[in-house]
Amino acid sequence: MELQLDKPIWLLLLIPVLFYFGWFALKHFSASSKVIKAVFVLRTVAVTLLIVALAAPSLFSPVKEEQVIFLMDRSASLEGMQTAMTVAIEEAVEAKKDYQSIAVYTFAEDFKSLLPMTNDPQPLPAELTVGNSSHTNIARALELASNSGDTNLATRLVILTDGNETQSSAIESLNRLQSERLQVDIWPVEQIAKNDLAISRFETPPRAFLGESQTFTVAIDSSTESTAKLIFSANDKELDKKEIKVVEGQNVYSYSYPANSEGLQKYEVRLETAKDAYLENNSLFSMTEVSGNPEVLVVNGGVPSPIPRLLDTNNLSVTELTADQLPSSLSAILRYDSIIFDNVSGTSVGEQQMTIIEQAVRQFGVGFMMVGGDQSFGLGGYFKTPIEQLLPVEMEVKGKHELPSLGLMIVMDRSGSMMGMKMELAKEAAARSVELLRPDDTLGVIAFDDKPWEILPTAKVADPENAVDKILSITPGGGTEIYRSLQQAYMELEDLKLQRKHIILLTDGQSATSNDYDALIENGKDNNITLSTVSIGQDADRNLLEQLANTGSGRFYDVTDATTIPAILSRETIMMSRTYIVDKPFYPVVYDSKWNNLFADGVPQLNTYIATTAKNTATVALESEEQDPVLASWNYGLGKTVAFTSGSGAWSGDFQSWSKWPEFWNKTAAELQPSFEEIPFSVVRKEQGVYTVEDPTHSSAILTIAAVDEQGNEIPLQTEPVAPGKVDVKIDAEPGLVFLSVSNETGAAYKTGLTIPYGDEYHPAEANMSLLTTLAKRTGGQVLETLDVAFRDMSYKSGSIRSIQLIVLFIAMVLFFADITLRRFGLPAPLVKKKATKEKDSSPMAIDQLIKAKSKK
């Protein structure tokens, strides 16, 4: 047992304290009373103990055991070296002493155990655990390894690495791990020489004009002479292919291509060669903004839209696509300045595509317009989707129309094949339907596998939250048997006195039994029950489900994209629970708006529209006689959106023959264009994962930055202001294309594509001996030539440390209380002396003396 002081510097206080008490003792101690002497001793000891407590005393119990932990780098830069490192560790273990335990961990971007801490090591596994090898994070490995095993034992970390860290800082980690019983040894590992070709740079002009010749510059680093193919792509379509010869070192090539399309263009260069060490460094992206006429994308619902013919194609570049052709990447959407959905059903647009469009509008200023029709707005299934979020109107009508009473039964497949995303989306869809229903509506939910399971008894929707909770608790089960569940749904609805009764059947399989569905459905039709069916995936019995929907006077949905399931169930619920189509000619009421000049001479008659509710901050330009918005707009993020709840065809009535009909659409297209001032903010790569964004005009104080990937997912950012109008941005994203939206406090904005290159892990390099030597020197370790030296004696002792600071403080406190007590009450007199004095005073001799003294007088 040894006494240790963690902060011995505090003991210097003993010098003035002992000097003071020593001076007092020399001057007053001998002449002081016993009480003063006792108080003096108590106070001297108490003050001394307080100073010792400040020095953080502890008792150290030494033991002989030690730990040696091997950390093996399995990142991509050392691919092929893992077997050699494993063999080296196994050979070195033979030098292990009996009192030494070992553990082996592997690390790259992550940290995994290969051999847990043991005193009796077993042979290491032949194959390493698969993990993320695209980065080297030595710092994380240091921190996790140092806290493994018994932290009371002297520990030596032996790191087998090339030292080329690409994440975090090992030196900073070491500063946090300062410990007198932790030592770091290094065994440097050199990368294997490999034949590798890597595209290190790909540049295209940031801006170009339509038809202008663009210069593409490509830099290729090669470890040897070789031949390869360079493949250029524009917007994911192959543009050109070149045969090239490369020499050892860096090779730079330049090519010219005309800018054939307007908008934001995504260019990619890809390298193909016979022998190559890393495929990860064989491609890069670049973005170019090609200026020209504004690009308008018109998306139709399967029938050609009249809108492209009404737009001014001399000043607008107009593209028309069907919903099935709608792009599914952000780069493709950002090619357009505005998008118009003309009677497009949400069931034909995936949730991911909706998310991409929402991001394009909010973060990058793309305009969006929805035009009405029997496949649009609420009837299109857009309730609670990203599209509803960006529009100036809500899909639900709030208390303006007399709505029919409804009974809805959802019959959903819960068989084993539904496990995963299909099951989760089906439950989300059913829960979304609950939210669309009114308290007086009737709902029942049946889930089936090889038999029906009643999830929600058929009743009015009194507690929507409880209903949603029960639906979300459904779990996958066994086989698939449709008929009995469908039969139960019909039986639940047939006796209910409701204006509309509807069943939605959703399945991804085939029924295990064959029954008379026709008789069941025909009997249901006599009771005013309709049936719609949803077929999910390739294994569903589409023929049966389509036949059931046709016979049941409902709709059949053949789903290939499972993310459309919520939109389908929303559409079905809305069609049955809401009277959305107002089919009665009317003259809309005109309000002050950007379209005012068009209606100065009056407004034509409209035939039909879909009832919606304007959002609070929306501007309503046209309104129906029933106070429903017909034409509404608002700003959403950096973009503008417009809702026209009537249609582009027959629904628009006399608008079609109105002389200003083309002008109406061109005015609307102009309103959709971005109106913010554009500043070409500079974006420069500072280091891996860190970029500096700066306003070159120096007119900005605060920059707001957002990053979105190709799938429309917003990427978390860490921003650090450097100066007014200058920010460092840390982006944690996978290699590929990321889109940045930059805006300032005045509303000026800028959008650009940013290439996240492959990691430095795929740049061949020599071992970073400077870092490795520093790690060893800072902890008293060594740079090893042979691994068996790792089992040499450690200069640090193992053992447990128990702090006694509180005990010392407690003793000092007791002594202070004793000090106070003595000064208040003094020393107690001995009882024996008191008794003796009393006896002496009352003895006969004393009485006789008193009598004699009296007689003399």
PDB file of C-alpha atoms in Angstrom, residues 168-408:
ATOM      1  CA  SER A 168     -10.289  13.069 -36.439  1.00  0.00           C
ATOM      2  CA  SER A 169      -6.890  13.747 -34.862  1.00  0.00           C
ATOM      3  CA  ALA A 170      -4.920  11.165 -32.900  1.00  0.00           C
ATOM      4  CA  ILE A 171      -2.841  13.897 -31.228  1.00  0.00           C
ATOM      5  CA  GLU A 172      -5.979  15.650 -29.924  1.00  0.00           C
ATOM      6  CA  SER A 173      -7.270  12.309 -28.705  1.00  0.00           C
ATOM      7  CA  LEU A 174      -3.995  11.697 -26.870  1.00  0.00           C
ATOM      8  CA  ASN A 175      -4.380  15.043 -25.085  1.00  0.00           C
ATOM      9  CA  ARG A 176      -7.713  13.838 -23.693  1.00  0.00           C
ATOM     10  CA  LEU A 177      -6.239  10.496 -22.648  1.00  0.00           C
ATOM     11  CA  GLN A 178      -3.363  11.728 -20.507  1.00  0.00           C
ATOM     12  CA  SER A 179      -2.664   8.773 -18.198  1.00  0.00           C
ATOM     13  CA  GLU A 180       0.534   7.740 -16.435  1.00  0.00           C
ATOM     14  CA  ARG A 181      -0.293   4.066 -16.983  1.00  0.00           C
ATOM     15  CA  LEU A 182      -0.961   4.207 -20.744  1.00  0.00           C
ATOM     16  CA  GLN A 183       1.845   3.724 -23.245  1.00  0.00           C
ATOM     17  CA  VAL A 184       1.629   3.667 -27.059  1.00  0.00           C
ATOM     18  CA  ASP A 185       3.983   1.630 -29.227  1.00  0.00           C
ATOM     19  CA  ILE A 186       3.981   1.892 -33.008  1.00  0.00           C
ATOM     20  CA  TRP A 187       4.718  -0.746 -35.621  1.00  0.00           C
ATOM     21  CA  PRO A 188       4.785   1.126 -38.962  1.00  0.00           C
ATOM     22  CA  VAL A 189       3.217  -0.663 -41.932  1.00  0.00           C
ATOM     23  CA  GLU A 190       4.029   0.398 -45.472  1.00  0.00           C
ATOM     24  CA  GLN A 191       1.397   0.184 -48.199  1.00  0.00           C
ATOM     25  CA  ILE A 192       1.843  -2.498 -50.830  1.00  0.00           C
ATOM     26  CA  ALA A 193       2.898  -1.074 -54.168  1.00  0.00           C
ATOM     27  CA  LYS A 194      -0.123  -1.414 -56.469  1.00  0.00           C
ATOM     28  CA  ASN A 195      -0.972  -0.590 -60.052  1.00  0.00           C
ATOM     29  CA  ASP A 196      -3.508   2.157 -59.635  1.00  0.00           C
ATOM     30  CA  LEU A 197      -5.063   4.819 -61.840  1.00  0.00           C
ATOM     31  CA  ALA A 198      -7.008   7.565 -60.098  1.00  0.00           C
ATOM     32  CA  ILE A 199      -8.915  10.609 -61.357  1.00  0.00           C
ATOM     33  CA  SER A 200      -7.572  13.317 -59.062  1.00  0.00           C
ATOM     34  CA  ARG A 201      -9.280  16.302 -60.709  1.00  0.00           C
ATOM     35  CA  PHE A 202     -12.242  16.947 -63.009  1.00  0.00           C
ATOM     36  CA  GLU A 203     -13.121  20.530 -63.893  1.00  0.00           C
ATOM     37  CA  THR A 204     -15.858  22.025 -66.053  1.00  0.00           C
ATOM     38  CA  PRO A 205     -16.727  25.737 -66.239  1.00  0.00           C
ATOM     39  CA  PRO A 206     -19.050  26.835 -63.411  1.00  0.00           C
ATOM     40  CA  ARG A 207     -21.192  28.736 -65.941  1.00  0.00           C
ATOM     41  CA  ALA A 208     -21.741  28.559 -69.671  1.00  0.00           C
ATOM     42  CA  PHE A 209     -24.181  29.788 -72.314  1.00  0.00           C
ATOM     43  CA  LEU A 210     -26.293  27.554 -74.483  1.00  0.00           C
ATOM     44  CA  GLY A 211     -24.213  26.420 -77.487  1.00  0.00           C
ATOM     45  CA  GLU A 212     -20.961  27.681 -75.968  1.00  0.00           C
ATOM     46  CA  SER A 213     -17.916  25.399 -76.138  1.00  0.00           C
ATOM     47  CA  GLN A 214     -17.016  24.094 -72.676  1.00  0.00           C
ATOM     48  CA  THR A 215     -13.526  22.927 -71.715  1.00  0.00           C
ATOM     49  CA  PHE A 216     -13.353  19.742 -69.627  1.00  0.00           C
ATOM     50  CA  THR A 217     -10.066  19.189 -67.760  1.00  0.00           C
ATOM     51  CA  VAL A 218      -9.214  15.777 -66.298  1.00  0.00           C
ATOM     52  CA  ALA A 219      -6.136  14.927 -64.202  1.00  0.00           C
ATOM     53  CA  ILE A 220      -5.214  11.250 -63.760  1.00  0.00           C
ATOM     54  CA  ASP A 221      -2.583   9.959 -61.334  1.00  0.00           C
ATOM     55  CA  SER A 222      -0.995   6.663 -62.310  1.00  0.00           C
ATOM     56  CA  SER A 223       1.549   4.428 -60.585  1.00  0.00           C
ATOM     57  CA  THR A 224       2.683   2.931 -63.902  1.00  0.00           C
ATOM     58  CA  GLU A 225       2.345   3.254 -67.667  1.00  0.00           C
ATOM     59  CA  SER A 226      -1.007   1.991 -68.860  1.00  0.00           C
ATOM     60  CA  THR A 227      -3.911   2.408 -71.278  1.00  0.00           C
ATOM     61  CA  ALA A 228      -7.474   3.232 -70.293  1.00  0.00           C
ATOM     62  CA  LYS A 229     -10.819   4.581 -71.451  1.00  0.00           C
ATOM     63  CA  LEU A 230     -12.248   7.922 -70.360  1.00  0.00           C
ATOM     64  CA  ILE A 231     -16.060   8.013 -70.464  1.00  0.00           C
ATOM     65  CA  PHE A 232     -17.886  11.335 -70.187  1.00  0.00           C
ATOM     66  CA  SER A 233     -21.569  11.533 -69.216  1.00  0.00           C
ATOM     67  CA  ALA A 234     -24.001  14.438 -69.156  1.00  0.00           C
ATOM     68  CA  ASN A 235     -27.071  14.115 -66.931  1.00  0.00           C
ATOM     69  CA  ASP A 236     -26.495  10.351 -66.583  1.00  0.00           C
ATOM     70  CA  LYS A 237     -26.334   9.804 -70.377  1.00  0.00           C
ATOM     71  CA  GLU A 238     -23.066   8.893 -72.073  1.00  0.00           C
ATOM     72  CA  LEU A 239     -21.618  11.876 -73.927  1.00  0.00           C
ATOM     73  CA  ASP A 240     -18.276  10.636 -75.270  1.00  0.00           C
ATOM     74  CA  LYS A 241     -15.602   7.960 -74.878  1.00  0.00           C
ATOM     75  CA  LYS A 242     -11.833   8.456 -75.290  1.00  0.00           C
ATOM     76  CA  GLU A 243      -8.932   5.977 -75.514  1.00  0.00           C
ATOM     77  CA  ILE A 244      -5.938   7.332 -73.591  1.00  0.00           C
ATOM     78  CA  LYS A 245      -2.374   6.368 -72.716  1.00  0.00           C
ATOM     79  CA  VAL A 246      -1.085   7.315 -69.294  1.00  0.00           C
ATOM     80  CA  VAL A 247       2.465   7.566 -67.970  1.00  0.00           C
ATOM     81  CA  GLU A 248       3.680   7.213 -64.419  1.00  0.00           C
ATOM     82  CA  GLY A 249       2.820  10.299 -62.399  1.00  0.00           C
ATOM     83  CA  GLN A 250       0.141  12.865 -63.206  1.00  0.00           C
ATOM     84  CA  ASN A 251      -1.508  13.079 -66.627  1.00  0.00           C
ATOM     85  CA  VAL A 252      -3.682  16.065 -67.626  1.00  0.00           C
ATOM     86  CA  TYR A 253      -6.155  15.995 -70.536  1.00  0.00           C
ATOM     87  CA  SER A 254      -8.411  18.706 -71.978  1.00  0.00           C
ATOM     88  CA  TYR A 255     -11.466  18.278 -74.202  1.00  0.00           C
ATOM     89  CA  SER A 256     -14.165  20.608 -75.506  1.00  0.00           C
ATOM     90  CA  TYR A 257     -17.912  19.954 -75.680  1.00  0.00           C
ATOM     91  CA  PRO A 258     -20.779  22.300 -76.574  1.00  0.00           C
ATOM     92  CA  ALA A 259     -23.405  23.170 -73.959  1.00  0.00           C
ATOM     93  CA  ASN A 260     -26.449  21.533 -75.528  1.00  0.00           C
ATOM     94  CA  SER A 261     -28.939  21.823 -72.660  1.00  0.00           C
ATOM     95  CA  GLU A 262     -29.974  24.649 -70.374  1.00  0.00           C
ATOM     96  CA  GLY A 263     -30.076  24.632 -66.615  1.00  0.00           C
ATOM     97  CA  LEU A 264     -27.844  22.913 -64.075  1.00  0.00           C
ATOM     98  CA  GLN A 265     -25.897  20.209 -65.908  1.00  0.00           C
ATOM     99  CA  LYS A 266     -24.355  17.215 -64.136  1.00  0.00           C
ATOM    100  CA  TYR A 267     -21.185  15.948 -65.807  1.00  0.00           C
ATOM    101  CA  GLU A 268     -19.335  12.778 -64.840  1.00  0.00           C
ATOM    102  CA  VAL A 269     -16.007  11.368 -65.962  1.00  0.00           C
ATOM    103  CA  ARG A 270     -15.336   7.666 -65.445  1.00  0.00           C
ATOM    104  CA  LEU A 271     -12.121   5.693 -65.920  1.00  0.00           C
ATOM    105  CA  GLU A 272     -12.007   2.100 -67.148  1.00  0.00           C
ATOM    106  CA  THR A 273      -8.799   0.068 -67.205  1.00  0.00           C
ATOM    107  CA  ALA A 274      -7.887  -3.618 -67.139  1.00  0.00           C
ATOM    108  CA  LYS A 275      -5.872  -3.692 -63.889  1.00  0.00           C
ATOM    109  CA  ASP A 276      -6.633  -1.215 -61.157  1.00  0.00           C
ATOM    110  CA  ALA A 277      -6.104  -1.375 -57.383  1.00  0.00           C
ATOM    111  CA  TYR A 278      -9.067   0.837 -56.405  1.00  0.00           C
ATOM    112  CA  LEU A 279     -12.317   1.293 -58.290  1.00  0.00           C
ATOM    113  CA  GLU A 280     -13.421   3.947 -55.774  1.00  0.00           C
ATOM    114  CA  ASN A 281     -11.101   6.607 -57.257  1.00  0.00           C
ATOM    115  CA  ASN A 282     -12.175   6.057 -60.878  1.00  0.00           C
ATOM    116  CA  SER A 283     -14.945   8.638 -61.182  1.00  0.00           C
ATOM    117  CA  LEU A 284     -15.670  12.272 -60.341  1.00  0.00           C
ATOM    118  CA  PHE A 285     -18.549  14.702 -60.945  1.00  0.00           C
ATOM    119  CA  SER A 286     -18.720  18.346 -61.887  1.00  0.00           C
ATOM    120  CA  MET A 287     -21.582  20.839 -62.297  1.00  0.00           C
ATOM    121  CA  THR A 288     -22.097  23.618 -64.843  1.00  0.00           C
ATOM    122  CA  GLU A 289     -24.930  26.151 -64.930  1.00  0.00           C
ATOM    123  CA  VAL A 290     -25.876  26.655 -68.598  1.00  0.00           C
ATOM    124  CA  SER A 291     -27.696  29.937 -69.131  1.00  0.00           C
ATOM    125  CA  GLY A 292     -30.551  30.254 -71.601  1.00  0.00           C
ATOM    126  CA  ASN A 293     -34.291  30.656 -71.568  1.00  0.00           C
ATOM    127  CA  PRO A 294     -36.063  29.593 -68.359  1.00  0.00           C
ATOM    128  CA  GLU A 295     -36.768  25.847 -68.322  1.00  0.00           C
ATOM    129  CA  VAL A 296     -40.348  24.772 -67.589  1.00  0.00           C
ATOM    130  CA  LEU A 297     -41.245  21.127 -66.994  1.00  0.00           C
ATOM    131  CA  VAL A 298     -44.898  20.186 -67.547  1.00  0.00           C
ATOM    132  CA  VAL A 299     -45.849  16.796 -66.113  1.00  0.00           C
ATOM    133  CA  ASN A 300     -49.114  15.265 -67.320  1.00  0.00           C
ATOM    134  CA  GLY A 301     -51.173  12.445 -65.859  1.00  0.00           C
ATOM    135  CA  GLY A 302     -51.033  10.260 -68.970  1.00  0.00           C
ATOM    136  CA  VAL A 303     -52.982  12.541 -71.320  1.00  0.00           C
ATOM    137  CA  PRO A 304     -51.054  15.293 -73.164  1.00  0.00           C
ATOM    138  CA  SER A 305     -51.459  18.676 -71.487  1.00  0.00           C
ATOM    139  CA  PRO A 306     -52.626  21.788 -73.402  1.00  0.00           C
ATOM    140  CA  ILE A 307     -50.319  23.967 -71.273  1.00  0.00           C
ATOM    141  CA  PRO A 308     -47.121  23.582 -73.410  1.00  0.00           C
ATOM    142  CA  ARG A 309     -49.041  24.894 -76.460  1.00  0.00           C
ATOM    143  CA  LEU A 310     -50.215  27.928 -74.486  1.00  0.00           C
ATOM    144  CA  LEU A 311     -46.757  28.900 -73.214  1.00  0.00           C
ATOM    145  CA  ASP A 312     -44.459  31.266 -75.112  1.00  0.00           C
ATOM    146  CA  THR A 313     -41.832  28.855 -76.411  1.00  0.00           C
ATOM    147  CA  ASN A 314     -39.811  31.742 -77.884  1.00  0.00           C
ATOM    148  CA  ASN A 315     -38.913  32.867 -74.366  1.00  0.00           C
ATOM    149  CA  LEU A 316     -39.429  29.643 -72.464  1.00  0.00           C
ATOM    150  CA  SER A 317     -37.908  26.212 -72.988  1.00  0.00           C
ATOM    151  CA  VAL A 318     -40.789  23.815 -72.317  1.00  0.00           C
ATOM    152  CA  THR A 319     -40.464  20.073 -71.722  1.00  0.00           C
ATOM    153  CA  GLU A 320     -43.462  17.767 -71.278  1.00  0.00           C
ATOM    154  CA  LEU A 321     -43.174  14.394 -69.535  1.00  0.00           C
ATOM    155  CA  THR A 322     -45.608  11.825 -68.192  1.00  0.00           C
ATOM    156  CA  ALA A 323     -45.597  11.088 -64.471  1.00  0.00           C
ATOM    157  CA  ASP A 324     -43.776   7.814 -65.160  1.00  0.00           C
ATOM    158  CA  GLN A 325     -40.940   9.774 -66.793  1.00  0.00           C
ATOM    159  CA  LEU A 326     -40.514  12.197 -63.900  1.00  0.00           C
ATOM    160  CA  PRO A 327     -36.802  12.336 -62.879  1.00  0.00           C
ATOM    161  CA  SER A 328     -35.883  10.647 -59.616  1.00  0.00           C
ATOM    162  CA  SER A 329     -32.666  12.565 -58.802  1.00  0.00           C
ATOM    163  CA  LEU A 330     -32.194  16.089 -57.523  1.00  0.00           C
ATOM    164  CA  SER A 331     -29.642  16.942 -60.223  1.00  0.00           C
ATOM    165  CA  ALA A 332     -32.223  16.171 -62.924  1.00  0.00           C
ATOM    166  CA  ILE A 333     -34.949  18.217 -61.204  1.00  0.00           C
ATOM    167  CA  LEU A 334     -32.630  21.208 -60.746  1.00  0.00           C
ATOM    168  CA  ARG A 335     -32.253  21.444 -64.513  1.00  0.00           C
ATOM    169  CA  TYR A 336     -35.671  23.108 -64.510  1.00  0.00           C
ATOM    170  CA  ASP A 337     -36.611  26.547 -63.200  1.00  0.00           C
ATOM    171  CA  SER A 338     -40.230  25.539 -62.593  1.00  0.00           C
ATOM    172  CA  ILE A 339     -42.436  22.435 -62.610  1.00  0.00           C
ATOM    173  CA  ILE A 340     -46.173  22.213 -63.417  1.00  0.00           C
ATOM    174  CA  PHE A 341     -48.210  19.135 -62.433  1.00  0.00           C
ATOM    175  CA  ASP A 342     -51.280  19.018 -64.708  1.00  0.00           C
ATOM    176  CA  ASN A 343     -53.817  16.547 -63.241  1.00  0.00           C
ATOM    177  CA  VAL A 344     -51.101  14.176 -61.978  1.00  0.00           C
ATOM    178  CA  SER A 345     -52.046  11.485 -59.462  1.00  0.00           C
ATOM    179  CA  GLY A 346     -49.912  11.113 -56.359  1.00  0.00           C
ATOM    180  CA  THR A 347     -50.126   7.351 -56.822  1.00  0.00           C
ATOM    181  CA  SER A 348     -47.882   7.663 -59.869  1.00  0.00           C
ATOM    182  CA  VAL A 349     -45.305   9.809 -58.045  1.00  0.00           C
ATOM    183  CA  GLY A 350     -43.155   8.107 -55.414  1.00  0.00           C
ATOM    184  CA  GLU A 351     -42.615   9.599 -51.967  1.00  0.00           C
ATOM    185  CA  GLN A 352     -38.916  10.040 -52.750  1.00  0.00           C
ATOM    186  CA  GLN A 353     -39.699  12.046 -55.890  1.00  0.00           C
ATOM    187  CA  MET A 354     -42.039  14.243 -53.863  1.00  0.00           C
ATOM    188  CA  THR A 355     -39.286  14.775 -51.288  1.00  0.00           C
ATOM    189  CA  ILE A 356     -36.819  15.750 -54.024  1.00  0.00           C
ATOM    190  CA  ILE A 357     -39.274  18.281 -55.472  1.00  0.00           C
ATOM    191  CA  GLU A 358     -39.956  19.731 -52.010  1.00  0.00           C
ATOM    192  CA  GLN A 359     -36.210  20.195 -51.429  1.00  0.00           C
ATOM    193  CA  ALA A 360     -35.770  21.697 -54.905  1.00  0.00           C
ATOM    194  CA  VAL A 361     -38.452  24.307 -54.172  1.00  0.00           C
ATOM    195  CA  ARG A 362     -37.477  25.105 -50.576  1.00  0.00           C
ATOM    196  CA  GLN A 363     -33.702  25.073 -50.811  1.00  0.00           C
ATOM    197  CA  PHE A 364     -33.005  25.896 -54.460  1.00  0.00           C
ATOM    198  CA  GLY A 365     -35.856  28.179 -55.562  1.00  0.00           C
ATOM    199  CA  VAL A 366     -37.499  25.931 -58.183  1.00  0.00           C
ATOM    200  CA  GLY A 367     -41.118  27.032 -58.805  1.00  0.00           C
ATOM    201  CA  PHE A 368     -44.002  24.531 -58.542  1.00  0.00           C
ATOM    202  CA  MET A 369     -47.636  24.614 -59.690  1.00  0.00           C
ATOM    203  CA  MET A 370     -50.424  22.065 -59.296  1.00  0.00           C
ATOM    204  CA  VAL A 371     -53.337  22.177 -61.737  1.00  0.00           C
ATOM    205  CA  GLY A 372     -56.636  20.506 -60.847  1.00  0.00           C
ATOM    206  CA  GLY A 373     -58.435  17.503 -62.292  1.00  0.00           C
ATOM    207  CA  ASP A 374     -59.928  14.230 -61.128  1.00  0.00           C
ATOM    208  CA  GLN A 375     -56.379  12.903 -60.395  1.00  0.00           C
ATOM    209  CA  SER A 376     -55.108  15.996 -58.607  1.00  0.00           C
ATOM    210  CA  PHE A 377     -54.983  17.577 -55.142  1.00  0.00           C
ATOM    211  CA  GLY A 378     -56.871  15.503 -52.556  1.00  0.00           C
ATOM    212  CA  LEU A 379     -58.233  13.132 -55.194  1.00  0.00           C
ATOM    213  CA  GLY A 380     -54.648  12.418 -56.210  1.00  0.00           C
ATOM    214  CA  GLY A 381     -53.711  11.200 -52.728  1.00  0.00           C
ATOM    215  CA  TYR A 382     -51.445  14.127 -51.802  1.00  0.00           C
ATOM    216  CA  PHE A 383     -52.733  14.386 -48.235  1.00  0.00           C
ATOM    217  CA  LYS A 384     -49.817  14.773 -45.771  1.00  0.00           C
ATOM    218  CA  THR A 385     -47.176  14.425 -48.497  1.00  0.00           C
ATOM    219  CA  PRO A 386     -44.209  16.718 -49.216  1.00  0.00           C
ATOM    220  CA  ILE A 387     -46.208  18.124 -52.159  1.00  0.00           C
ATOM    221  CA  GLU A 388     -49.058  19.232 -49.877  1.00  0.00           C
ATOM    222  CA  GLN A 389     -46.433  20.758 -47.594  1.00  0.00           C
ATOM    223  CA  LEU A 390     -45.112  23.060 -50.327  1.00  0.00           C
ATOM    224  CA  LEU A 391     -48.496  24.071 -51.814  1.00  0.00           C
ATOM    225  CA  PRO A 392     -50.433  27.166 -50.632  1.00  0.00           C
ATOM    226  CA  VAL A 393     -53.549  25.026 -50.006  1.00  0.00           C
ATOM    227  CA  GLU A 394     -54.438  22.075 -47.796  1.00  0.00           C
ATOM    228  CA  MET A 395     -56.056  19.024 -49.342  1.00  0.00           C
ATOM    229  CA  GLU A 396     -58.725  18.763 -46.663  1.00  0.00           C
ATOM    230  CA  VAL A 397     -61.896  20.857 -46.723  1.00  0.00           C
ATOM    231  CA  LYS A 398     -62.652  22.151 -43.242  1.00  0.00           C
ATOM    232  CA  GLY A 399     -66.385  22.369 -42.530  1.00  0.00           C
ATOM    233  CA  LYS A 400     -67.546  24.061 -45.735  1.00  0.00           C
ATOM    234  CA  HIS A 401     -69.321  21.233 -47.528  1.00  0.00           C
ATOM    235  CA  GLU A 402     -71.960  18.708 -46.576  1.00  0.00           C
ATOM    236  CA  LEU A 403     -70.062  15.434 -46.615  1.00  0.00           C
ATOM    237  CA  PRO A 404     -71.566  11.946 -46.894  1.00  0.00           C
ATOM    238  CA  SER A 405     -71.510   9.458 -44.009  1.00  0.00           C
ATOM    239  CA  LEU A 406     -68.855   6.799 -44.543  1.00  0.00           C
ATOM    240  CA  GLY A 407     -67.992   3.305 -43.400  1.00  0.00           C
ATOM    241  CA  LEU A 408     -64.455   2.221 -44.339  1.00  0.00           C
TER     242      LEU A 408
END
